[in-house]
Coordinates of C-alpha atoms in Angstrom, one line a residue:
X1 CA 19.1 -45.4 59.7
X2 CA 16.3 -46.2 62.8
X3 CA 16.9 -45.3 66.3
X4 CA 18.9 -48.2 68.0
X5 CA 17.9 -50.0 71.1
X6 CA 19.6 -48.5 74.3
X7 CA 21.0 -52.3 74.7
X8 CA 22.3 -52.2 71.5
X9 CA 24.3 -48.7 72.1
X10 CA 25.4 -49.9 75.3
X11 CA 27.2 -52.8 73.6
X12 CA 28.8 -50.7 71.0
X13 CA 29.9 -48.2 73.9
X14 CA 31.4 -51.1 75.8
X15 CA 33.0 -52.1 72.6
X16 CA 34.8 -48.8 72.3
X17 CA 32.7 -47.7 69.3
X18 CA 31.0 -44.3 68.7
X19 CA 27.4 -43.9 69.1
X20 CA 25.1 -40.8 68.3
X21 CA 23.0 -39.5 71.0
X22 CA 19.9 -37.3 69.8
X23 CA 17.6 -35.2 72.2
X24 CA 14.1 -34.4 71.4
X25 CA 13.2 -31.9 68.6
X26 CA 11.5 -29.5 70.8
X27 CA 15.0 -29.2 73.1
X28 CA 18.2 -28.4 71.3
X29 CA 17.3 -31.0 68.4
X30 CA 20.8 -31.7 68.0
X31 CA 23.2 -34.9 67.7
X32 CA 26.2 -35.5 69.6
X33 CA 29.0 -38.0 68.6
X34 CA 30.0 -40.0 71.9
X35 CA 32.5 -42.3 72.8
X36 CA 33.5 -43.8 76.3
X37 CA 36.6 -41.8 77.7
X38 CA 38.3 -44.9 78.1
X39 CA 38.3 -45.4 73.9
X40 CA 39.4 -41.7 73.4
X41 CA 42.4 -42.2 71.2
X42 CA 44.1 -39.9 69.2
X43 CA 42.1 -41.3 66.1
X44 CA 38.8 -41.0 67.5
X45 CA 39.6 -37.1 68.5
X46 CA 40.5 -36.7 64.9
X47 CA 37.5 -38.3 63.7
X48 CA 35.2 -36.1 65.9
X49 CA 37.0 -33.0 64.8
X50 CA 37.2 -33.8 61.0
X51 CA 33.8 -35.3 60.9
X52 CA 31.7 -34.0 63.9
X53 CA 33.1 -30.3 63.6
X54 CA 31.5 -29.2 66.8
X55 CA 33.2 -28.5 70.4
X56 CA 34.8 -31.6 71.9
X57 CA 34.2 -32.1 75.4
X58 CA 34.4 -34.5 78.4
X59 CA 31.2 -35.3 80.1
X60 CA 32.2 -36.4 83.8
X61 CA 30.8 -36.7 87.4
X62 CA 30.8 -34.0 89.7
X63 CA 32.5 -36.0 92.3
X64 CA 35.8 -36.4 89.8
X65 CA 35.7 -32.9 89.1
X66 CA 35.6 -31.7 92.4
X67 CA 38.4 -34.4 93.3
X68 CA 40.4 -32.9 90.6
X69 CA 39.8 -29.1 91.6
X70 CA 38.1 -28.3 88.5
X71 CA 35.5 -25.6 89.0
X72 CA 32.5 -24.7 86.7
X73 CA 33.0 -21.4 84.6
X74 CA 30.0 -19.9 85.9
X75 CA 27.7 -20.9 89.2
X76 CA 24.7 -22.6 88.3
X77 CA 22.7 -19.3 90.0
X78 CA 24.7 -17.3 87.2
X79 CA 24.5 -19.8 84.3
X80 CA 22.2 -17.9 81.9
X81 CA 22.9 -20.4 78.9
X82 CA 19.4 -21.8 77.5
X83 CA 19.9 -25.3 78.3
X84 CA 22.2 -24.5 81.6
X85 CA 25.3 -26.6 80.2
X86 CA 27.5 -26.8 83.0
X87 CA 31.0 -25.9 81.6
X88 CA 33.9 -26.2 83.6
X89 CA 37.3 -24.3 83.4
X90 CA 39.1 -25.9 80.2
X91 CA 42.4 -28.0 81.3
X92 CA 45.3 -29.7 79.8
X93 CA 47.7 -32.5 81.0
X94 CA 50.8 -31.0 82.6
X95 CA 53.1 -33.5 81.1
X96 CA 53.1 -35.5 77.7
X97 CA 51.6 -32.7 75.7
X98 CA 52.8 -30.0 73.2
X99 CA 50.6 -27.1 72.3
X100 CA 47.7 -29.1 73.8
X101 CA 45.2 -28.6 70.6
X102 CA 46.4 -31.7 68.8
X103 CA 44.5 -35.0 68.6
X104 CA 47.3 -36.6 70.4
X105 CA 47.5 -33.8 73.0
X106 CA 43.8 -33.8 73.8
X107 CA 43.8 -37.6 74.0
X108 CA 46.6 -37.4 76.5
X109 CA 44.7 -34.9 78.5
X110 CA 41.4 -36.7 78.7
X111 CA 43.4 -40.1 79.7
X112 CA 44.9 -38.0 82.3
X113 CA 41.6 -36.6 83.6
X114 CA 40.4 -40.2 84.0
X115 CA 43.3 -41.9 85.4
X116 CA 42.5 -42.7 89.3
X117 CA 46.4 -41.5 90.0
X118 CA 46.0 -37.9 88.6
X119 CA 46.1 -35.0 91.1
X120 CA 44.8 -31.7 90.7
X121 CA 48.6 -30.6 90.0
X122 CA 48.7 -33.0 87.1
X123 CA 46.4 -30.6 85.1
X124 CA 47.3 -26.9 83.9
X125 CA 44.4 -24.3 83.5
X126 CA 43.3 -23.2 81.2
X127 CA 43.8 -25.9 78.5
X128 CA 42.2 -27.1 75.2
X129 CA 39.9 -29.9 76.8
X130 CA 36.5 -28.8 78.1
X131 CA 35.3 -30.9 80.9
X132 CA 31.4 -30.9 81.3
X133 CA 29.9 -31.4 84.7
X134 CA 26.8 -34.1 84.6
X135 CA 24.0 -33.6 86.8
X136 CA 23.6 -36.2 89.6
X137 CA 20.9 -38.3 88.6
X138 CA 22.0 -38.6 84.9
X139 CA 19.2 -38.4 82.4
X140 CA 16.6 -38.5 85.3
X141 CA 17.5 -35.4 86.6
X142 CA 18.5 -33.7 83.2
X143 CA 18.0 -34.8 79.6
X144 CA 21.0 -33.6 78.1
X145 CA 23.6 -34.9 75.9
X146 CA 26.2 -34.6 79.0
X147 CA 24.1 -36.8 81.3
X148 CA 23.3 -39.1 78.3
X149 CA 27.0 -40.0 77.7
X150 CA 28.0 -40.7 81.1
X151 CA 25.0 -43.0 81.7
X152 CA 26.0 -45.1 78.8
X153 CA 29.6 -45.3 80.2
X154 CA 28.3 -46.1 83.7
X155 CA 25.7 -48.6 82.5
X156 CA 28.4 -50.3 80.2
X157 CA 30.6 -50.8 83.3
X158 CA 33.0 -48.4 81.9
X159 CA 34.8 -45.3 83.6
X160 CA 31.6 -43.0 84.1
X161 CA 32.9 -40.4 81.6
X162 CA 32.6 -39.8 78.0
X163 CA 34.1 -37.7 75.1
X164 CA 30.9 -36.0 73.2
X165 CA 31.0 -33.4 69.9
X166 CA 28.1 -31.9 68.3
X167 CA 27.7 -32.7 64.7
X168 CA 27.5 -30.1 62.4
X169 CA 26.7 -30.0 58.4
X170 CA 29.0 -29.3 55.7
X171 CA 27.6 -25.6 55.3
X172 CA 28.3 -25.0 59.1
X173 CA 24.5 -25.4 60.4
X174 CA 23.9 -27.8 63.1
X175 CA 22.8 -31.3 61.8
X176 CA 19.1 -32.1 62.4
X177 CA 17.5 -35.8 62.5
X178 CA 17.5 -36.3 58.8
X179 CA 21.1 -35.1 58.6
X180 CA 22.2 -37.4 61.5
X181 CA 20.6 -40.4 60.0
X182 CA 22.7 -39.8 56.9
X183 CA 25.6 -39.2 59.0
X184 CA 25.1 -42.4 60.7
X185 CA 24.4 -44.5 57.5
X186 CA 27.5 -43.0 55.8
X187 CA 30.1 -43.8 59.1
X188 CA 27.8 -46.9 60.3
X189 CA 27.2 -45.4 63.6
X190 CA 24.0 -46.2 65.8
X191 CA 21.7 -43.5 67.0
X192 CA 20.3 -43.6 70.5
X193 CA 17.7 -41.3 71.9
X194 CA 17.8 -39.7 75.3
X195 CA 14.2 -40.3 75.7
X196 CA 14.8 -44.1 75.1
X197 CA 17.7 -43.8 77.9
X198 CA 15.3 -42.3 80.3
X199 CA 12.8 -45.0 79.9
X200 CA 15.2 -47.9 80.1
X201 CA 16.7 -46.5 83.4
X202 CA 13.1 -46.2 84.9
X203 CA 12.4 -49.6 83.7
X204 CA 15.6 -51.0 85.1
X205 CA 16.2 -49.1 88.1
X206 CA 14.1 -48.9 91.3
X207 CA 14.2 -45.7 93.1
X208 CA 13.2 -45.7 96.8
X209 CA 12.2 -42.7 99.1
X210 CA 12.0 -43.0 102.9
X211 CA 8.9 -42.0 104.2
X212 CA 9.3 -43.0 107.9
X213 CA 12.1 -43.9 110.0
X214 CA 12.5 -45.4 113.8
X215 CA 15.4 -46.5 115.5
X216 CA 15.8 -50.1 116.4
X217 CA 14.1 -50.9 119.6
X218 CA 15.0 -54.2 121.4
X219 CA 11.5 -55.0 122.3
X220 CA 8.8 -57.7 120.8
X221 CA 6.8 -56.2 117.8
X222 CA 4.0 -57.9 116.2
X223 CA 4.2 -58.3 112.3
X224 CA 2.3 -60.0 109.5
X225 CA 4.1 -63.1 108.3
X226 CA 3.6 -63.7 104.6
X227 CA 3.6 -67.6 105.0
X228 CA 0.5 -67.7 107.2
X229 CA -3.0 -66.0 107.2
X230 CA -2.6 -64.9 110.9
X231 CA -0.3 -62.3 112.7
X232 CA 2.3 -63.6 115.1
X233 CA 5.7 -62.3 116.8
X234 CA 8.7 -62.1 114.5
X235 CA 11.1 -65.2 115.3
X236 CA 12.2 -65.9 111.8
X237 CA 13.5 -64.2 109.0
X238 CA 13.8 -66.1 105.6
X239 CA 17.0 -64.9 103.6
X240 CA 16.4 -65.3 99.7
X241 CA 19.3 -66.8 98.7
X242 CA 21.7 -69.3 100.5
X243 CA 24.8 -66.9 99.1
X244 CA 23.2 -63.6 99.9
X245 CA 24.3 -63.0 103.8
X246 CA 27.5 -64.9 104.2
X247 CA 31.2 -63.5 105.3
X248 CA 32.4 -61.5 107.8
X249 CA 30.1 -58.6 107.1
X250 CA 26.9 -60.6 108.1
X251 CA 28.3 -61.6 111.3
X252 CA 27.6 -58.7 113.7
X253 CA 24.1 -58.6 112.1
X254 CA 23.5 -62.3 112.8
X255 CA 24.7 -62.1 116.5
X256 CA 22.7 -59.4 117.3
X257 CA 19.5 -60.8 115.9
X258 CA 20.0 -64.0 117.4
X259 CA 20.5 -62.0 120.8
X260 CA 17.1 -61.0 120.3
X261 CA 15.3 -64.1 119.7
X262 CA 15.4 -63.9 115.8
X263 CA 16.2 -67.1 113.8
X264 CA 17.6 -67.3 110.4
X265 CA 17.0 -69.8 107.8
X266 CA 18.4 -70.0 104.2
X267 CA 16.6 -70.8 101.4
X268 CA 18.0 -72.1 98.2
X269 CA 16.9 -70.0 94.8
X270 CA 14.8 -72.4 92.8
X271 CA 16.2 -71.2 89.8
X272 CA 19.6 -72.1 90.5
X273 CA 22.7 -70.0 90.8
X274 CA 24.1 -67.6 88.3
X275 CA 27.8 -67.2 88.0
X276 CA 29.4 -64.1 86.1
X277 CA 32.6 -62.4 85.7
X278 CA 33.1 -59.0 86.9
X279 CA 35.3 -56.5 85.2
X280 CA 37.9 -55.7 88.0
X281 CA 41.3 -56.5 87.3
X282 CA 43.0 -55.2 90.9
X283 CA 45.6 -57.8 91.9
X284 CA 45.5 -59.6 88.3
X285 CA 48.5 -60.3 86.1
X286 CA 47.9 -60.3 82.4
X287 CA 50.0 -61.3 79.5
X288 CA 49.9 -59.7 76.1
X289 CA 51.3 -61.5 72.8
X290 CA 51.4 -59.2 69.8
X291 CA 52.4 -59.7 66.3
X292 CA 55.1 -57.2 64.9
X293 CA 53.6 -57.7 61.6
X294 CA 51.7 -54.0 60.6
X295 CA 52.9 -52.8 63.9
X296 CA 51.5 -49.3 63.2
X297 CA 48.1 -50.8 63.7
X298 CA 49.1 -53.3 66.1
X299 CA 50.5 -50.7 68.8
X300 CA 47.1 -49.0 68.7
X301 CA 45.5 -52.6 69.5
X302 CA 48.1 -52.8 72.6
X303 CA 47.7 -49.5 73.8
X304 CA 43.8 -50.1 73.8
X305 CA 44.2 -53.2 75.8
X306 CA 46.7 -52.0 78.2
X307 CA 44.6 -48.7 78.7
X308 CA 41.6 -50.9 79.3
X309 CA 43.1 -53.2 81.8
X310 CA 44.5 -50.3 83.7
X311 CA 41.5 -48.3 83.7
X312 CA 40.0 -51.6 85.4
X313 CA 42.3 -51.8 88.3
X314 CA 45.3 -53.8 86.8
X315 CA 48.7 -52.6 87.8
X316 CA 51.2 -51.3 85.1
X317 CA 53.9 -53.4 86.1
X318 CA 51.2 -56.4 86.1
X319 CA 50.9 -56.2 82.5
X320 CA 53.8 -58.0 80.6
X321 CA 54.0 -58.1 76.5
X322 CA 55.7 -60.3 74.2
X323 CA 56.6 -59.6 70.8
X324 CA 56.1 -62.4 67.8
X325 CA 57.0 -62.1 64.2
X326 CA 53.6 -62.6 63.0
X327 CA 50.2 -64.0 63.8
X328 CA 51.1 -67.4 62.9
X329 CA 53.2 -67.7 66.1
X330 CA 50.8 -66.0 68.5
X331 CA 49.4 -69.2 69.5
X332 CA 52.9 -70.7 70.6
X333 CA 53.8 -67.7 72.5
X334 CA 50.4 -67.7 74.3
X335 CA 51.1 -71.2 75.5
X336 CA 54.6 -70.5 76.7
X337 CA 52.9 -67.4 78.6
X338 CA 50.0 -69.5 80.0
X339 CA 52.2 -72.4 81.4
X340 CA 54.5 -69.8 83.3
X341 CA 54.1 -70.6 87.0
X342 CA 55.1 -69.2 90.3
X343 CA 55.4 -70.4 93.9
X344 CA 55.8 -73.9 95.5
X345 CA 52.5 -74.8 94.4
X346 CA 53.1 -73.9 90.8
X347 CA 50.1 -71.5 90.6
X348 CA 49.7 -70.0 87.2
X349 CA 51.5 -66.7 86.7
X350 CA 49.0 -64.9 84.6
X351 CA 45.1 -64.9 85.2
X352 CA 44.7 -64.4 81.4
X353 CA 46.5 -63.8 78.3
X354 CA 45.5 -61.4 75.5
X355 CA 46.7 -62.3 71.9
X356 CA 46.7 -59.3 69.3
X357 CA 47.7 -59.1 65.8
X358 CA 46.8 -57.8 62.2
X359 CA 45.9 -59.8 59.2
X360 CA 44.9 -58.3 56.0
X361 CA 43.5 -60.0 52.9
X362 CA 45.9 -59.9 49.9
X363 CA 45.7 -61.5 46.5
X364 CA 46.6 -64.8 47.7
X365 CA 45.2 -67.4 49.8
X366 CA 47.6 -66.6 52.6
X367 CA 45.1 -64.5 54.5
X368 CA 42.7 -67.7 54.9
X369 CA 45.6 -69.7 56.2
X370 CA 47.2 -67.5 58.5
X371 CA 43.9 -66.2 60.2
X372 CA 42.4 -69.4 60.3
X373 CA 45.5 -71.1 61.9
X374 CA 46.0 -68.1 64.5
X375 CA 42.3 -68.6 65.6
X376 CA 42.5 -72.1 65.9
X377 CA 45.8 -72.1 67.6
X378 CA 45.0 -69.7 70.1
X379 CA 41.8 -71.6 71.0
X380 CA 43.5 -75.1 71.4
X381 CA 46.3 -73.2 73.7
X382 CA 43.3 -72.0 75.8
X383 CA 41.7 -75.6 76.1
X384 CA 45.5 -76.9 76.8
X385 CA 46.4 -74.7 79.6
X386 CA 43.1 -74.0 81.2
X387 CA 44.0 -70.2 81.1
X388 CA 41.8 -67.7 79.6
X389 CA 43.1 -66.5 76.2
X390 CA 41.2 -63.7 74.5
X391 CA 41.5 -63.3 71.0
X392 CA 42.2 -59.6 69.8
X393 CA 43.5 -60.6 66.1
X394 CA 41.9 -58.1 63.7
X395 CA 41.0 -60.1 60.0
X396 CA 40.0 -57.3 57.4
X397 CA 39.7 -56.7 54.0
X398 CA 41.9 -54.0 53.6
X399 CA 43.9 -51.5 55.7
X400 CA 41.3 -48.9 56.1
X401 CA 39.0 -51.5 58.0
X402 CA 42.0 -52.3 60.2
X403 CA 42.7 -48.5 61.4
X404 CA 39.0 -48.1 61.7
X405 CA 39.0 -51.1 64.0
X406 CA 42.1 -50.1 65.9
X407 CA 40.9 -47.0 67.7
X408 CA 38.6 -44.9 65.3
X409 CA 35.1 -45.1 64.3
X410 CA 34.6 -49.0 64.9
X411 CA 36.3 -49.2 68.3
X412 CA 39.5 -50.8 69.5
X413 CA 39.7 -54.4 69.0
X414 CA 42.5 -54.5 71.8
X415 CA 40.1 -53.0 74.2
X416 CA 37.6 -55.5 73.3
X417 CA 39.8 -58.5 73.9
X418 CA 40.9 -57.0 77.1
X419 CA 37.5 -56.7 78.6
X420 CA 36.9 -60.5 77.8
X421 CA 40.3 -61.4 79.4
X422 CA 39.0 -59.7 82.5
X423 CA 35.6 -61.0 82.2
X424 CA 36.7 -64.9 81.7
X425 CA 39.6 -64.5 84.5
X426 CA 37.2 -63.3 86.9
X427 CA 34.8 -66.0 85.8
X428 CA 37.5 -68.6 86.3
X429 CA 38.2 -67.5 90.0
X430 CA 34.5 -67.4 90.8
X431 CA 33.7 -71.0 89.4
X432 CA 36.8 -72.1 91.0
X433 CA 36.1 -71.0 94.4
X434 CA 32.6 -72.4 94.4
X435 CA 34.0 -76.1 93.0
X436 CA 32.3 -75.5 89.6
X437 CA 35.6 -74.6 87.7

């Protein structure tokens, strides 16, 4: 299997899928299974233990580890490991675990590590989960699997933490490039190279160093005006976009500038405006409609959706869940939730709705009928109510595929639907605030 582009790897990471991170052949020459920490389900941890066979670690930022008071096992000065891997004291969640080593317990500990409400006392030391401290600057500072996985999570818009595990061969030796390619093909996982990630960041990011500094002086300076061939006193500053400096944050700057003879004008972007929905859910409310049929898998989709919303700032008590008998009934329940209002102005109660379910092909045409009706009905509900409704219904050939799409090696469809709902809810707000929606 060929090396995937960084863009493709980022899309997989954001969707909760595994990627394999490989370094140079003259370094460790190894590959690590990696998945964003937000998607570290018990099934994902079990897959890493069963198929990867290496040590399962959580790559995290130094800032987060410091906040949780998780120290390095050894100081950088006394770290004599070949590649200076920054292991910290292993930890475990204080609550919700038994022995701490099971896939379920380790997944609980990982969720605890990235929960913004977690405090140092919510963890016990030592434990069975091994945090790794990523170097500030990511792969631009250290070309390691730890930094690469945190960079992928950050650039994918997720919590900057990832679970990684070295891949070993059946005979216990470390898997090398040809072994990793066979592993990737067998499990349908893409490979991304750290070298490509470094090159990608260098293309996308601009790093500036300050070579000269002077405090503001309220005197007239002469400067070159790029719009004119001669030099003249600065009397005008053109803002590149009409919406760049607006609101309360700009007022002190504008006032001080005008007091000293600077006049500001605004220029519209000749390319028009771009509207995007971000992935911040603070203050938002979401409704989840889920089918009870195949509820073992459905509960994993629900957990993936709830965890994703919470990780992006949605309060737990702002996520409501409604259960339906099957996928066929999802559109009707979605309409009911979308039409719920509050306040004197009858504002929509939910910012978005998420529909979850599992439809598995059988020996009759029932699959096509139910899946088709669910898809078209959910789309119609969104159009009728003008509320974003995300489609998170799994339609698979067999139950094995369904389990893979519910939090193991192929991501979690519930988490993907939650991200789509977040983005659409925010895009709706952006467009409404500009009069475009």
